[in-house]
CSV table of C-alpha atoms and ligand atoms in Angstrom, one decimal:
chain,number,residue,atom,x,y,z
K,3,UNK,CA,38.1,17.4,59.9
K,4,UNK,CA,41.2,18.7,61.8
K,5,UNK,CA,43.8,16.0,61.4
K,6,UNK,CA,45.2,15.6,65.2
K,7,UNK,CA,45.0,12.2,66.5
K,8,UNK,CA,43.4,10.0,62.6
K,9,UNK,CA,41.0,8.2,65.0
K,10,UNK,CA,37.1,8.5,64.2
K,11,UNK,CA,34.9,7.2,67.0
K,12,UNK,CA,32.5,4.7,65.7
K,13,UNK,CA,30.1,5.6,68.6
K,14,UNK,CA,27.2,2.5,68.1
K,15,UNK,CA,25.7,2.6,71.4
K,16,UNK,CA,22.3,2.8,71.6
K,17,UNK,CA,21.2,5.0,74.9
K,18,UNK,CA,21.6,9.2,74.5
K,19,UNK,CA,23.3,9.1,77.9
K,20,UNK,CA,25.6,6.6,76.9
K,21,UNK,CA,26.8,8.6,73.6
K,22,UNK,CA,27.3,11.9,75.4
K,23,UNK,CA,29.0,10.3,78.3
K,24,UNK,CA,31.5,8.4,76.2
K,25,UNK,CA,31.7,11.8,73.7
K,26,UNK,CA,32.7,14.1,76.7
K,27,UNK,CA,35.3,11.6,77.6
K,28,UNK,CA,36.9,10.7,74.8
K,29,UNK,CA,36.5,13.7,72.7
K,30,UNK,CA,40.2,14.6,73.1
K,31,UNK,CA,41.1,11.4,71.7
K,32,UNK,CA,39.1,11.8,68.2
K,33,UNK,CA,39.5,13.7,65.6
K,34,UNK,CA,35.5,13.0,64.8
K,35,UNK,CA,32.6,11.0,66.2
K,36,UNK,CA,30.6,8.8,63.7
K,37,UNK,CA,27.3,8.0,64.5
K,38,UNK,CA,24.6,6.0,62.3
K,39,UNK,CA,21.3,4.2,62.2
K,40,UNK,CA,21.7,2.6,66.0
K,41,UNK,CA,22.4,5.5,67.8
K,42,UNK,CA,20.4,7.6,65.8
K,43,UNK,CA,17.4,5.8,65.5
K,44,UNK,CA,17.6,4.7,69.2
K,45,UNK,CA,18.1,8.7,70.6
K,46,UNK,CA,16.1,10.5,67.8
K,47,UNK,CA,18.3,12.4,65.4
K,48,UNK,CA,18.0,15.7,68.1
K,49,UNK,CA,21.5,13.4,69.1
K,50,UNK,CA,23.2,14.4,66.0
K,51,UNK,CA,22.7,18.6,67.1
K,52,UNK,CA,23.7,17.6,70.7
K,53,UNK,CA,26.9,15.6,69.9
K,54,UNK,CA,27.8,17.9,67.3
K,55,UNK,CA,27.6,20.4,69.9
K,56,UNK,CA,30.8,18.3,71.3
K,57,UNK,CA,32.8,17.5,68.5
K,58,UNK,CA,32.2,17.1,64.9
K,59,UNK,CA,30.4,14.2,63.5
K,60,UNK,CA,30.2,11.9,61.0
K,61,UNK,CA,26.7,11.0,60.0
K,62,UNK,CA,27.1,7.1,58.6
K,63,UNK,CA,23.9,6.8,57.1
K,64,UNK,CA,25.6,5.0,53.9
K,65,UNK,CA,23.2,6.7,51.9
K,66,UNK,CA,22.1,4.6,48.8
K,67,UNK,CA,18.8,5.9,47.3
K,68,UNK,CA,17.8,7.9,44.5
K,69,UNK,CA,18.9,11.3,44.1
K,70,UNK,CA,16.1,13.1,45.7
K,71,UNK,CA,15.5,10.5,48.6
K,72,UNK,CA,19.4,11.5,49.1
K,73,UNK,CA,19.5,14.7,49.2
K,74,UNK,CA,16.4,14.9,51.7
K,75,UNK,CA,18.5,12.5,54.0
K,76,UNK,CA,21.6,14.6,53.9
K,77,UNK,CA,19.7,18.0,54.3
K,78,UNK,CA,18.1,15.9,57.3
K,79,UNK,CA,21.6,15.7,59.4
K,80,UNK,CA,22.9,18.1,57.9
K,81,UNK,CA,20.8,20.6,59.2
K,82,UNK,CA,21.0,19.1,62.6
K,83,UNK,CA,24.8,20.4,62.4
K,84,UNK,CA,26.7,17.1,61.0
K,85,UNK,CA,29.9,17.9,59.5
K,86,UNK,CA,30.5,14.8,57.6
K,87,UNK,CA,28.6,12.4,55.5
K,88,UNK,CA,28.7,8.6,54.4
K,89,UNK,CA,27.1,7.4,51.3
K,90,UNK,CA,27.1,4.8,48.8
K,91,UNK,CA,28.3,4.8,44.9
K,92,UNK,CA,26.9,1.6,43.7
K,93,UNK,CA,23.5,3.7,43.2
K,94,UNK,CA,25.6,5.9,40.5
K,95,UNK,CA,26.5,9.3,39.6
K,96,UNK,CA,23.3,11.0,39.8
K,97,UNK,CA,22.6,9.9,43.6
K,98,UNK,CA,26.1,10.5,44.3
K,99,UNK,CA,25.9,14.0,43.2
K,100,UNK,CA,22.8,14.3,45.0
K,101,UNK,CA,24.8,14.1,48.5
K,102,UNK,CA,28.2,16.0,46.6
K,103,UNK,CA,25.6,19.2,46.5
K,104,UNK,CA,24.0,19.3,49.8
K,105,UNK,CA,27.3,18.9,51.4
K,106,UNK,CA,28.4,21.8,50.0
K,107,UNK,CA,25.4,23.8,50.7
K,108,UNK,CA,26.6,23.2,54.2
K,109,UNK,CA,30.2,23.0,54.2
K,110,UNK,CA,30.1,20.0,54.6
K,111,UNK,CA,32.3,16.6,53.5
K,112,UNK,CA,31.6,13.4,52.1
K,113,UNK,CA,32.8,10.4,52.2
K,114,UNK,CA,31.8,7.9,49.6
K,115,UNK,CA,32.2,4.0,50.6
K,116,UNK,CA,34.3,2.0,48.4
K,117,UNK,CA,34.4,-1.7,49.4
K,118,UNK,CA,33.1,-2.9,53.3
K,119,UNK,CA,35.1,-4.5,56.0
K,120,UNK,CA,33.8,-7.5,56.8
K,121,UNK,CA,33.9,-10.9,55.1
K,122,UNK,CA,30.8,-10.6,53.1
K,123,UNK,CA,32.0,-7.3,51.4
K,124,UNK,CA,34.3,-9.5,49.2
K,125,UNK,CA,31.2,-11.2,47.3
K,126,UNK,CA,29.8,-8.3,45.4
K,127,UNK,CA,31.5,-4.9,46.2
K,128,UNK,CA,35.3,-6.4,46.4
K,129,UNK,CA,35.5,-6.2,42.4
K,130,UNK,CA,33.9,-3.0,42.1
K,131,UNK,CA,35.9,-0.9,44.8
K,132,UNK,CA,37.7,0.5,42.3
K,133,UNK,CA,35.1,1.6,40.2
K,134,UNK,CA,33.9,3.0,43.2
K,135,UNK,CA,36.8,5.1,44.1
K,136,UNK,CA,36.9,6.5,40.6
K,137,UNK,CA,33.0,7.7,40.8
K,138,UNK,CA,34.2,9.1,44.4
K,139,UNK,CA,36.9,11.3,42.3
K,140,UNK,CA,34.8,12.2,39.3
K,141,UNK,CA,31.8,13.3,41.9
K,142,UNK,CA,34.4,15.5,43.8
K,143,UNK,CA,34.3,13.7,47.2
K,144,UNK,CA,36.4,15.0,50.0
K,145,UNK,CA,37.4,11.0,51.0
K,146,UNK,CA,36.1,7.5,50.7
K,147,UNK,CA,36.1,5.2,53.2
K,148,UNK,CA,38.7,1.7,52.4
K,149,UNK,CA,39.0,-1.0,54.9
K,150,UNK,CA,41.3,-1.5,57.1
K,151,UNK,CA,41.1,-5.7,56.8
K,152,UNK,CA,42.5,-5.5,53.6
K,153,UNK,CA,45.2,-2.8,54.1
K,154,UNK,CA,46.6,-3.9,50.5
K,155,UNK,CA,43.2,-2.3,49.1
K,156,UNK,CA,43.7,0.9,50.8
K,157,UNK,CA,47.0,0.8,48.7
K,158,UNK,CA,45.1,0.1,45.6
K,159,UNK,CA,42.7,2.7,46.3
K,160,UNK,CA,45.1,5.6,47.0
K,161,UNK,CA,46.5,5.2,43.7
K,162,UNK,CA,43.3,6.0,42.5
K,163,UNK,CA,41.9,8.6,44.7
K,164,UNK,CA,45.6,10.5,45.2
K,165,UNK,CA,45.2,12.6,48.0
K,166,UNK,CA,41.7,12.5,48.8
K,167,UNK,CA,41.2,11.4,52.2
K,168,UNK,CA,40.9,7.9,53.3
K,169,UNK,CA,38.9,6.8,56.6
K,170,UNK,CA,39.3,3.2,57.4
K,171,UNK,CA,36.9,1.1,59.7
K,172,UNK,CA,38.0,-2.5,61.1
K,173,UNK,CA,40.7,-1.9,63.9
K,174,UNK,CA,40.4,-3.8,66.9
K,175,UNK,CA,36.9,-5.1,66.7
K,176,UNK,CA,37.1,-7.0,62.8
K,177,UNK,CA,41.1,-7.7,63.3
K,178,UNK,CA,42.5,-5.4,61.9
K,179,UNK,CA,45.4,-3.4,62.6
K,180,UNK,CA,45.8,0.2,63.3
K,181,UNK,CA,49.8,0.6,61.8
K,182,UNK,CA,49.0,-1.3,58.9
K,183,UNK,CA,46.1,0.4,57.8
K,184,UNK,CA,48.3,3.5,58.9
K,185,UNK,CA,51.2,2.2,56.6
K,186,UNK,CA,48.9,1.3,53.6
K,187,UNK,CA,47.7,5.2,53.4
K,188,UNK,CA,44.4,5.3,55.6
K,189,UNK,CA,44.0,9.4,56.6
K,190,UNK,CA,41.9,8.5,59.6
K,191,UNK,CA,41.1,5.1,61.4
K,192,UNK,CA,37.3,4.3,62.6
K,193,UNK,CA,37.5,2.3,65.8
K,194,UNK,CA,34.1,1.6,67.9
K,195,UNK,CA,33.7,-1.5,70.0
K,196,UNK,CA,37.5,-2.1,70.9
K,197,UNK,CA,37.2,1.3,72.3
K,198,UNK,CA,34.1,1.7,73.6
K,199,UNK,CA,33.4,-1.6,75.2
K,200,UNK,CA,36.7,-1.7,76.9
K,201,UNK,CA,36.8,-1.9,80.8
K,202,UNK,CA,38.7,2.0,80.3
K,203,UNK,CA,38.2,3.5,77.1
K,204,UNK,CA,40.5,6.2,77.5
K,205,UNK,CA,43.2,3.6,77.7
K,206,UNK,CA,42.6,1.3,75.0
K,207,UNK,CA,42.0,4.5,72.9
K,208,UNK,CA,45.5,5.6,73.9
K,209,UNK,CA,46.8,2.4,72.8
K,210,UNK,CA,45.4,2.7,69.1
K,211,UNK,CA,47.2,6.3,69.6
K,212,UNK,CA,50.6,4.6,70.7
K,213,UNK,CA,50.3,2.1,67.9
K,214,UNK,CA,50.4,4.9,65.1
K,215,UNK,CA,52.3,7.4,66.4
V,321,3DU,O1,34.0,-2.7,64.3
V,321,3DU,P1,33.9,-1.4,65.1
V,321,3DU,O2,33.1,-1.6,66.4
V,321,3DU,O3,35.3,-0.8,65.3
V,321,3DU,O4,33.1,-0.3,64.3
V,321,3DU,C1,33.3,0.0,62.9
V,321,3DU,C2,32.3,1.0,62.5
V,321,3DU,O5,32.6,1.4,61.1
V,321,3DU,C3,30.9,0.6,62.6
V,321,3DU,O6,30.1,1.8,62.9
V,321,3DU,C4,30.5,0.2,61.2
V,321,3DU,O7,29.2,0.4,60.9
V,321,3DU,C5,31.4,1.1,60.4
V,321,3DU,N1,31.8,0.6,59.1
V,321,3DU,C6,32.4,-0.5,58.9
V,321,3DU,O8,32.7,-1.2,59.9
V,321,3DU,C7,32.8,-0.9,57.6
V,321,3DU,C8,32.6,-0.2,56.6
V,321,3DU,O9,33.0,-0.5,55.4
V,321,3DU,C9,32.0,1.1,56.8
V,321,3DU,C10,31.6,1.4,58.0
């Protein structure tokens, strides 16, 4: 991912025309677009080979299966041109390595999730985000994703992962904010419905850009 603007487009709409029309017109604003099971499974994943087609994408499947089952999902949007990937560690090393070689039969990067965004992520995968982050360095992943509601875990996780790259969903949408997550050491910031739902999403994209600069 070519680091220009640090802002991922969490693109979860669920009509084709929709995604390309907001892709042409924001695509100067994002460094990637990240698309998952609503837009995929609502388009058909032929929308991952057309919006990569635009910019580069992020395929947020948050992979979590066993290490076969993985690897035939990554190979899946990989092959359709993704340039990213988002998977799980809690499944463990094997199916972690699973993703680790099909993104690098491709070229590929992935990001490995470390601990969620939103309220419930702080009942089960809160205490194990560390743990997490460690498997994401051991397996050789380019980044993890840290969330951007707690910016005092992104800390904690950078210390961990060094310079590995962190992408960090929750601006705008879940509360939380763009500079701080900035400050705490996220890479990249994922922002969908604040941006995409506003009345002009060129605008309230430029004001997460304003925000950080
Ligand atoms: O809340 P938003 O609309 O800005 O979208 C955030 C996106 O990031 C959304 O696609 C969601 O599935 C994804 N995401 C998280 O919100 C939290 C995570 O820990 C990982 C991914």
């Amino acid at each position: 991912m070519n680091r220009k603007t640090r802002l991922i487009l969490a693109l979860d709409v669920t009509s084709r025309e929709r995604a390309l029309f907001l892709t042409e017109l924001l695509k100067d604003r994002f460094d990637a677009i990240k698309i998952g099971y609503p837009l995929i499974l609502s388009a058909g994943p032929g929308i991952v080979q057309e919006i990569s087609k635009l910019a580069p994408v992020i395929a947020d499947l948050k992979i979590a299966d066993i290490p076969n089952t993985n690897r035939l999902i990554c190979e899946a949007v990989l092959e359709k041109g993704a340039s990213g990937i988002i998977a799980h560690a809690f499944p463990g090393m094997d199916s972690l390595m699973a993703c680790i070689d099909s993104v690098a039969a491709y070229g590929a990067d992935l990001y490995v999730v470390t601990e969620m965004s939103h309220p419930g992520a702080e009942q089960f995968m809160a205490p194990l985000a560390e743990d997490l982050a460690r498997l994401a360095v051991n397996v050789n992943a380019a980044g993890v994703v840290a969330p951007a509601t707690r910016p005092e875990k992104i800390k904690r996780i950078r210390s961990i992962i060094g310079n590995r790259i962190i992408i960090s969903p929750g601006v705008g949408a879940q509360g939380g904010s763009a500079l701080q997550a900035i400050r705490a050491g996220a890479d990249y910031l994922i922002v969908g419905r604040s941006v995409f739902e506003a009345d002009d999403p060129k605008e309230a994209a430029n004001k997460v850009l304003f925000e950080i600069v």
